[in-house]
Amino acid sequence: MKIRKAIIPAAGLGTRFLPITKAVPKPMLPVFDKPNIQYIAEELRRAGVEEIVIVVGPDSEVIMRHFGEAPELEQRLLADNKQKLYEIEKETCSFNVKFVVQEEANGLAGAILCAEKYIGDEPFALLLGDELIYAKDDEQSCIERLIEIYENTGKSVIATMQVFGDDVSKYGNIGIGEEKDGVMQVSAIVEKPAVNEALSNYALIGRYVLAGGIMSKLKALKPRNNEIYLTDVLDEFAANGTLLATAFNGVRYDVGDKAGFIKANVEYALRSKEIGEEIKEYIKEKGKTL
Ligand code: G1P
């Protein structure tokens, strides 16, 4: 079955980024000249996913405004003959986005369940809002690869990367079975294990394609620490041989982390036609003084 829909959980409070996240929701923090959530919407468009459900926290109207029409601003840009800026603005309202509010901070599975009315029993892509994955225009992106694997096998599939030392405890962690053409069978999965309990050094990153019918399984989960964990259902899939994994393509930025956020800003600015050269020169000069 084709993947037509995606969920972006984006309801986190972003307390690590206080004070900016007091009034500005974390998905609206800019990476170069766009809020980080727009990059994820663009990643989905490029992969041919038509409908996006963004799960937001309470007080996130500004995210809805970002993806909505702005007639006064548009008229103003046209009247001032600012065609390029008009197109940039129009792009933001060209995505097919639905919003649902996650009232309770009850984990990733809780966020997915909030989107049930739009997803139903269809398979869907899941992209975590804190991670940007950059692929060049001529490269297959991470989510495109996951969709391809799902469409070929009908099995849920997750993106992984290798991590070392204490970092294994920051992520979902997978046990690996047979591997063929870069696609691995997942034998088990644990959420943020202690270093000595890790199954491998493969970590789950924030890109998934999940087979249809997962909602009823999520509803049946028992909460732990007031949260329900997607990982618990994925572990069931792993046990019955229906979970695959692949190393991700592209460059990953953890924009939920301060250093990752700054690195993403530097690198997206370096790629910009508008200011890339200027920033490159600046970094070279600055480098001499460090
Ligand atoms: C979530 C998932 C975790 C995954 C991580 C990737 O954790 O629960 O399995 O490895 O995203 O970033 P979070 O970072 O939201 O705590």
JSON list of C-alpha atoms in Angstrom, two decimals, residues 95-237:
[
{"chain": "A", "resi": 95, "resn": "PHE", "atom": "CA", "xyz": [1.04, 22.06, 2.37]},
{"chain": "A", "resi": 96, "resn": "ASN", "atom": "CA", "xyz": [-1.95, 19.86, 3.13]},
{"chain": "A", "resi": 97, "resn": "VAL", "atom": "CA", "xyz": [-1.69, 20.07, 6.91]},
{"chain": "A", "resi": 98, "resn": "LYS", "atom": "CA", "xyz": [-4.13, 19.10, 9.63]},
{"chain": "A", "resi": 99, "resn": "PHE", "atom": "CA", "xyz": [-3.58, 19.98, 13.27]},
{"chain": "A", "resi": 100, "resn": "VAL", "atom": "CA", "xyz": [-4.52, 18.10, 16.40]},
{"chain": "A", "resi": 101, "resn": "VAL", "atom": "CA", "xyz": [-3.74, 19.18, 19.94]},
{"chain": "A", "resi": 102, "resn": "GLN", "atom": "CA", "xyz": [-2.08, 16.81, 22.38]},
{"chain": "A", "resi": 103, "resn": "GLU", "atom": "CA", "xyz": [-3.50, 18.01, 25.69]},
{"chain": "A", "resi": 104, "resn": "GLU", "atom": "CA", "xyz": [-1.57, 15.61, 27.85]},
{"chain": "A", "resi": 105, "resn": "ALA", "atom": "CA", "xyz": [2.19, 14.99, 27.69]},
{"chain": "A", "resi": 106, "resn": "ASN", "atom": "CA", "xyz": [1.77, 11.20, 27.53]},
{"chain": "A", "resi": 107, "resn": "GLY", "atom": "CA", "xyz": [4.56, 10.20, 25.20]},
{"chain": "A", "resi": 108, "resn": "LEU", "atom": "CA", "xyz": [5.14, 9.46, 21.54]},
{"chain": "A", "resi": 109, "resn": "ALA", "atom": "CA", "xyz": [2.43, 6.80, 21.36]},
{"chain": "A", "resi": 110, "resn": "GLY", "atom": "CA", "xyz": [0.03, 9.32, 22.95]},
{"chain": "A", "resi": 111, "resn": "ALA", "atom": "CA", "xyz": [0.88, 11.83, 20.21]},
{"chain": "A", "resi": 112, "resn": "ILE", "atom": "CA", "xyz": [0.24, 9.26, 17.48]},
{"chain": "A", "resi": 113, "resn": "LEU", "atom": "CA", "xyz": [-3.13, 8.37, 18.99]},
{"chain": "A", "resi": 114, "resn": "CYS", "atom": "CA", "xyz": [-4.15, 12.05, 18.85]},
{"chain": "A", "resi": 115, "resn": "ALA", "atom": "CA", "xyz": [-3.87, 11.80, 15.04]},
{"chain": "A", "resi": 116, "resn": "GLU", "atom": "CA", "xyz": [-6.06, 8.70, 14.78]},
{"chain": "A", "resi": 117, "resn": "LYS", "atom": "CA", "xyz": [-9.07, 10.47, 13.31]},
{"chain": "A", "resi": 118, "resn": "TYR", "atom": "CA", "xyz": [-7.02, 11.47, 10.27]},
{"chain": "A", "resi": 119, "resn": "ILE", "atom": "CA", "xyz": [-4.96, 8.30, 9.92]},
{"chain": "A", "resi": 120, "resn": "GLY", "atom": "CA", "xyz": [-7.40, 5.53, 10.76]},
{"chain": "A", "resi": 121, "resn": "ASP", "atom": "CA", "xyz": [-5.99, 2.12, 9.87]},
{"chain": "A", "resi": 122, "resn": "GLU", "atom": "CA", "xyz": [-3.72, 3.34, 7.08]},
{"chain": "A", "resi": 123, "resn": "PRO", "atom": "CA", "xyz": [0.05, 2.90, 7.16]},
{"chain": "A", "resi": 124, "resn": "PHE", "atom": "CA", "xyz": [1.82, 6.21, 7.74]},
{"chain": "A", "resi": 125, "resn": "ALA", "atom": "CA", "xyz": [5.19, 7.92, 8.01]},
{"chain": "A", "resi": 126, "resn": "LEU", "atom": "CA", "xyz": [6.24, 9.30, 11.39]},
{"chain": "A", "resi": 127, "resn": "LEU", "atom": "CA", "xyz": [8.81, 12.09, 11.52]},
{"chain": "A", "resi": 128, "resn": "LEU", "atom": "CA", "xyz": [9.94, 13.50, 14.86]},
{"chain": "A", "resi": 129, "resn": "GLY", "atom": "CA", "xyz": [10.00, 17.27, 14.92]},
{"chain": "A", "resi": 130, "resn": "ASP", "atom": "CA", "xyz": [13.34, 17.54, 16.73]},
{"chain": "A", "resi": 131, "resn": "GLU", "atom": "CA", "xyz": [15.34, 16.00, 13.93]},
{"chain": "A", "resi": 132, "resn": "LEU", "atom": "CA", "xyz": [16.20, 17.41, 10.55]},
{"chain": "A", "resi": 133, "resn": "ILE", "atom": "CA", "xyz": [17.65, 15.08, 7.95]},
{"chain": "A", "resi": 134, "resn": "TYR", "atom": "CA", "xyz": [19.24, 16.79, 5.02]},
{"chain": "A", "resi": 135, "resn": "ALA", "atom": "CA", "xyz": [19.62, 15.07, 1.65]},
{"chain": "A", "resi": 136, "resn": "LYS", "atom": "CA", "xyz": [20.98, 16.65, -1.52]},
{"chain": "A", "resi": 137, "resn": "ASP", "atom": "CA", "xyz": [18.48, 17.18, -4.34]},
{"chain": "A", "resi": 138, "resn": "ASP", "atom": "CA", "xyz": [19.83, 14.19, -6.28]},
{"chain": "A", "resi": 139, "resn": "GLU", "atom": "CA", "xyz": [19.95, 11.83, -3.27]},
{"chain": "A", "resi": 140, "resn": "GLN", "atom": "CA", "xyz": [17.16, 9.59, -2.01]},
{"chain": "A", "resi": 141, "resn": "SER", "atom": "CA", "xyz": [16.14, 10.98, 1.37]},
{"chain": "A", "resi": 142, "resn": "CYS", "atom": "CA", "xyz": [15.85, 8.91, 4.53]},
{"chain": "A", "resi": 143, "resn": "ILE", "atom": "CA", "xyz": [12.04, 8.92, 4.51]},
{"chain": "A", "resi": 144, "resn": "GLU", "atom": "CA", "xyz": [11.94, 8.10, 0.78]},
{"chain": "A", "resi": 145, "resn": "ARG", "atom": "CA", "xyz": [14.10, 5.04, 1.47]},
{"chain": "A", "resi": 146, "resn": "LEU", "atom": "CA", "xyz": [11.86, 3.91, 4.36]},
{"chain": "A", "resi": 147, "resn": "ILE", "atom": "CA", "xyz": [8.76, 4.32, 2.19]},
{"chain": "A", "resi": 148, "resn": "GLU", "atom": "CA", "xyz": [10.40, 2.29, -0.58]},
{"chain": "A", "resi": 149, "resn": "ILE", "atom": "CA", "xyz": [11.24, -0.54, 1.85]},
{"chain": "A", "resi": 150, "resn": "TYR", "atom": "CA", "xyz": [7.70, -0.51, 3.27]},
{"chain": "A", "resi": 151, "resn": "GLU", "atom": "CA", "xyz": [6.15, -0.55, -0.19]},
{"chain": "A", "resi": 152, "resn": "ASN", "atom": "CA", "xyz": [8.34, -3.52, -1.17]},
{"chain": "A", "resi": 153, "resn": "THR", "atom": "CA", "xyz": [7.77, -5.59, 1.96]},
{"chain": "A", "resi": 154, "resn": "GLY", "atom": "CA", "xyz": [4.58, -4.42, 3.71]},
{"chain": "A", "resi": 155, "resn": "LYS", "atom": "CA", "xyz": [6.59, -4.35, 6.98]},
{"chain": "A", "resi": 156, "resn": "SER", "atom": "CA", "xyz": [7.12, -1.44, 9.36]},
{"chain": "A", "resi": 157, "resn": "VAL", "atom": "CA", "xyz": [10.56, 0.07, 9.00]},
{"chain": "A", "resi": 158, "resn": "ILE", "atom": "CA", "xyz": [12.70, 2.38, 11.11]},
{"chain": "A", "resi": 159, "resn": "ALA", "atom": "CA", "xyz": [15.81, 4.42, 10.42]},
{"chain": "A", "resi": 160, "resn": "THR", "atom": "CA", "xyz": [18.89, 3.75, 12.51]},
{"chain": "A", "resi": 161, "resn": "MET", "atom": "CA", "xyz": [22.35, 5.13, 13.09]},
{"chain": "A", "resi": 162, "resn": "GLN", "atom": "CA", "xyz": [25.29, 3.78, 15.03]},
{"chain": "A", "resi": 163, "resn": "VAL", "atom": "CA", "xyz": [26.06, 5.38, 18.38]},
{"chain": "A", "resi": 164, "resn": "PHE", "atom": "CA", "xyz": [28.83, 4.74, 20.85]},
{"chain": "A", "resi": 165, "resn": "GLY", "atom": "CA", "xyz": [29.50, 4.87, 24.59]},
{"chain": "A", "resi": 166, "resn": "ASP", "atom": "CA", "xyz": [26.94, 6.59, 26.81]},
{"chain": "A", "resi": 167, "resn": "ASP", "atom": "CA", "xyz": [24.99, 7.77, 23.75]},
{"chain": "A", "resi": 168, "resn": "VAL", "atom": "CA", "xyz": [23.23, 4.39, 23.49]},
{"chain": "A", "resi": 169, "resn": "SER", "atom": "CA", "xyz": [21.13, 5.41, 26.50]},
{"chain": "A", "resi": 170, "resn": "LYS", "atom": "CA", "xyz": [19.75, 8.48, 24.69]},
{"chain": "A", "resi": 171, "resn": "TYR", "atom": "CA", "xyz": [17.83, 6.51, 22.07]},
{"chain": "A", "resi": 172, "resn": "GLY", "atom": "CA", "xyz": [15.64, 3.53, 21.32]},
{"chain": "A", "resi": 173, "resn": "ASN", "atom": "CA", "xyz": [18.03, 0.64, 20.76]},
{"chain": "A", "resi": 174, "resn": "ILE", "atom": "CA", "xyz": [17.61, -2.35, 18.47]},
{"chain": "A", "resi": 175, "resn": "GLY", "atom": "CA", "xyz": [18.80, -5.92, 18.25]},
{"chain": "A", "resi": 176, "resn": "ILE", "atom": "CA", "xyz": [19.78, -6.88, 14.72]},
{"chain": "A", "resi": 177, "resn": "GLY", "atom": "CA", "xyz": [19.02, -10.08, 12.85]},
{"chain": "A", "resi": 178, "resn": "GLU", "atom": "CA", "xyz": [19.66, -10.94, 9.23]},
{"chain": "A", "resi": 179, "resn": "GLU", "atom": "CA", "xyz": [20.73, -8.18, 6.82]},
{"chain": "A", "resi": 180, "resn": "LYS", "atom": "CA", "xyz": [20.21, -8.05, 3.07]},
{"chain": "A", "resi": 181, "resn": "ASP", "atom": "CA", "xyz": [20.92, -5.12, 0.73]},
{"chain": "A", "resi": 182, "resn": "GLY", "atom": "CA", "xyz": [21.19, -2.73, 3.68]},
{"chain": "A", "resi": 183, "resn": "VAL", "atom": "CA", "xyz": [17.85, -3.80, 5.18]},
{"chain": "A", "resi": 184, "resn": "MET", "atom": "CA", "xyz": [18.09, -5.41, 8.62]},
{"chain": "A", "resi": 185, "resn": "GLN", "atom": "CA", "xyz": [15.59, -7.60, 10.39]},
{"chain": "A", "resi": 186, "resn": "VAL", "atom": "CA", "xyz": [14.99, -6.17, 13.90]},
{"chain": "A", "resi": 187, "resn": "SER", "atom": "CA", "xyz": [14.95, -8.90, 16.57]},
{"chain": "A", "resi": 188, "resn": "ALA", "atom": "CA", "xyz": [14.05, -6.72, 19.58]},
{"chain": "A", "resi": 189, "resn": "ILE", "atom": "CA", "xyz": [13.89, -3.10, 20.62]},
{"chain": "A", "resi": 190, "resn": "VAL", "atom": "CA", "xyz": [14.33, -1.35, 23.97]},
{"chain": "A", "resi": 191, "resn": "GLU", "atom": "CA", "xyz": [13.80, 2.29, 24.84]},
{"chain": "A", "resi": 192, "resn": "LYS", "atom": "CA", "xyz": [16.89, 4.10, 26.17]},
{"chain": "A", "resi": 193, "resn": "PRO", "atom": "CA", "xyz": [18.68, 1.14, 27.79]},
{"chain": "A", "resi": 194, "resn": "ALA", "atom": "CA", "xyz": [21.52, 1.39, 30.32]},
{"chain": "A", "resi": 195, "resn": "VAL", "atom": "CA", "xyz": [24.85, 1.08, 28.50]},
{"chain": "A", "resi": 196, "resn": "ASN", "atom": "CA", "xyz": [25.35, -2.51, 29.70]},
{"chain": "A", "resi": 197, "resn": "GLU", "atom": "CA", "xyz": [21.85, -3.50, 28.60]},
{"chain": "A", "resi": 198, "resn": "ALA", "atom": "CA", "xyz": [22.09, -2.26, 25.03]},
{"chain": "A", "resi": 199, "resn": "LEU", "atom": "CA", "xyz": [21.26, -4.84, 22.37]},
{"chain": "A", "resi": 200, "resn": "SER", "atom": "CA", "xyz": [23.67, -3.34, 19.82]},
{"chain": "A", "resi": 201, "resn": "ASN", "atom": "CA", "xyz": [25.05, 0.07, 18.97]},
{"chain": "A", "resi": 202, "resn": "TYR", "atom": "CA", "xyz": [22.21, 0.77, 16.56]},
{"chain": "A", "resi": 203, "resn": "ALA", "atom": "CA", "xyz": [19.94, 3.61, 17.70]},
{"chain": "A", "resi": 204, "resn": "LEU", "atom": "CA", "xyz": [16.53, 4.49, 16.42]},
{"chain": "A", "resi": 205, "resn": "ILE", "atom": "CA", "xyz": [16.33, 7.93, 14.90]},
{"chain": "A", "resi": 206, "resn": "GLY", "atom": "CA", "xyz": [13.21, 9.98, 14.35]},
{"chain": "A", "resi": 207, "resn": "ARG", "atom": "CA", "xyz": [12.00, 8.54, 11.03]},
{"chain": "A", "resi": 208, "resn": "TYR", "atom": "CA", "xyz": [9.59, 5.61, 10.84]},
{"chain": "A", "resi": 209, "resn": "VAL", "atom": "CA", "xyz": [7.09, 4.07, 8.44]},
{"chain": "A", "resi": 210, "resn": "LEU", "atom": "CA", "xyz": [4.46, 2.14, 10.36]},
{"chain": "A", "resi": 211, "resn": "ALA", "atom": "CA", "xyz": [2.16, -0.50, 8.93]},
{"chain": "A", "resi": 212, "resn": "GLY", "atom": "CA", "xyz": [-1.61, 0.00, 9.13]},
{"chain": "A", "resi": 213, "resn": "GLY", "atom": "CA", "xyz": [-3.68, -1.03, 12.11]},
{"chain": "A", "resi": 214, "resn": "ILE", "atom": "CA", "xyz": [-1.25, 0.19, 14.78]},
{"chain": "A", "resi": 215, "resn": "MET", "atom": "CA", "xyz": [-3.74, 2.45, 16.57]},
{"chain": "A", "resi": 216, "resn": "SER", "atom": "CA", "xyz": [-5.61, -0.35, 18.37]},
{"chain": "A", "resi": 217, "resn": "LYS", "atom": "CA", "xyz": [-2.28, -1.79, 19.52]},
{"chain": "A", "resi": 218, "resn": "LEU", "atom": "CA", "xyz": [-1.23, 1.60, 20.93]},
{"chain": "A", "resi": 219, "resn": "LYS", "atom": "CA", "xyz": [-4.53, 1.92, 22.77]},
{"chain": "A", "resi": 220, "resn": "ALA", "atom": "CA", "xyz": [-3.95, -1.42, 24.44]},
{"chain": "A", "resi": 221, "resn": "LEU", "atom": "CA", "xyz": [-0.58, -0.32, 25.89]},
{"chain": "A", "resi": 222, "resn": "LYS", "atom": "CA", "xyz": [-0.11, 0.04, 29.63]},
{"chain": "A", "resi": 223, "resn": "PRO", "atom": "CA", "xyz": [1.43, 3.39, 30.63]},
{"chain": "A", "resi": 224, "resn": "ARG", "atom": "CA", "xyz": [4.83, 3.47, 32.33]},
{"chain": "A", "resi": 225, "resn": "ASN", "atom": "CA", "xyz": [5.73, 6.75, 34.14]},
{"chain": "A", "resi": 226, "resn": "ASN", "atom": "CA", "xyz": [2.44, 8.22, 32.76]},
{"chain": "A", "resi": 227, "resn": "GLU", "atom": "CA", "xyz": [3.62, 7.71, 29.18]},
{"chain": "A", "resi": 228, "resn": "ILE", "atom": "CA", "xyz": [2.80, 5.11, 26.57]},
{"chain": "A", "resi": 229, "resn": "TYR", "atom": "CA", "xyz": [5.72, 4.00, 24.48]},
{"chain": "A", "resi": 230, "resn": "LEU", "atom": "CA", "xyz": [5.68, 3.37, 20.75]},
{"chain": "A", "resi": 231, "resn": "THR", "atom": "CA", "xyz": [8.74, 1.22, 21.39]},
{"chain": "A", "resi": 232, "resn": "ASP", "atom": "CA", "xyz": [6.54, -1.33, 23.21]},
{"chain": "A", "resi": 233, "resn": "VAL", "atom": "CA", "xyz": [4.49, -1.96, 20.06]},
{"chain": "A", "resi": 234, "resn": "LEU", "atom": "CA", "xyz": [7.60, -1.96, 17.88]},
{"chain": "A", "resi": 235, "resn": "ASP", "atom": "CA", "xyz": [9.07, -4.63, 20.16]},
{"chain": "A", "resi": 236, "resn": "GLU", "atom": "CA", "xyz": [5.99, -6.78, 19.48]},
{"chain": "A", "resi": 237, "resn": "PHE", "atom": "CA", "xyz": [6.51, -6.29, 15.73]}
]
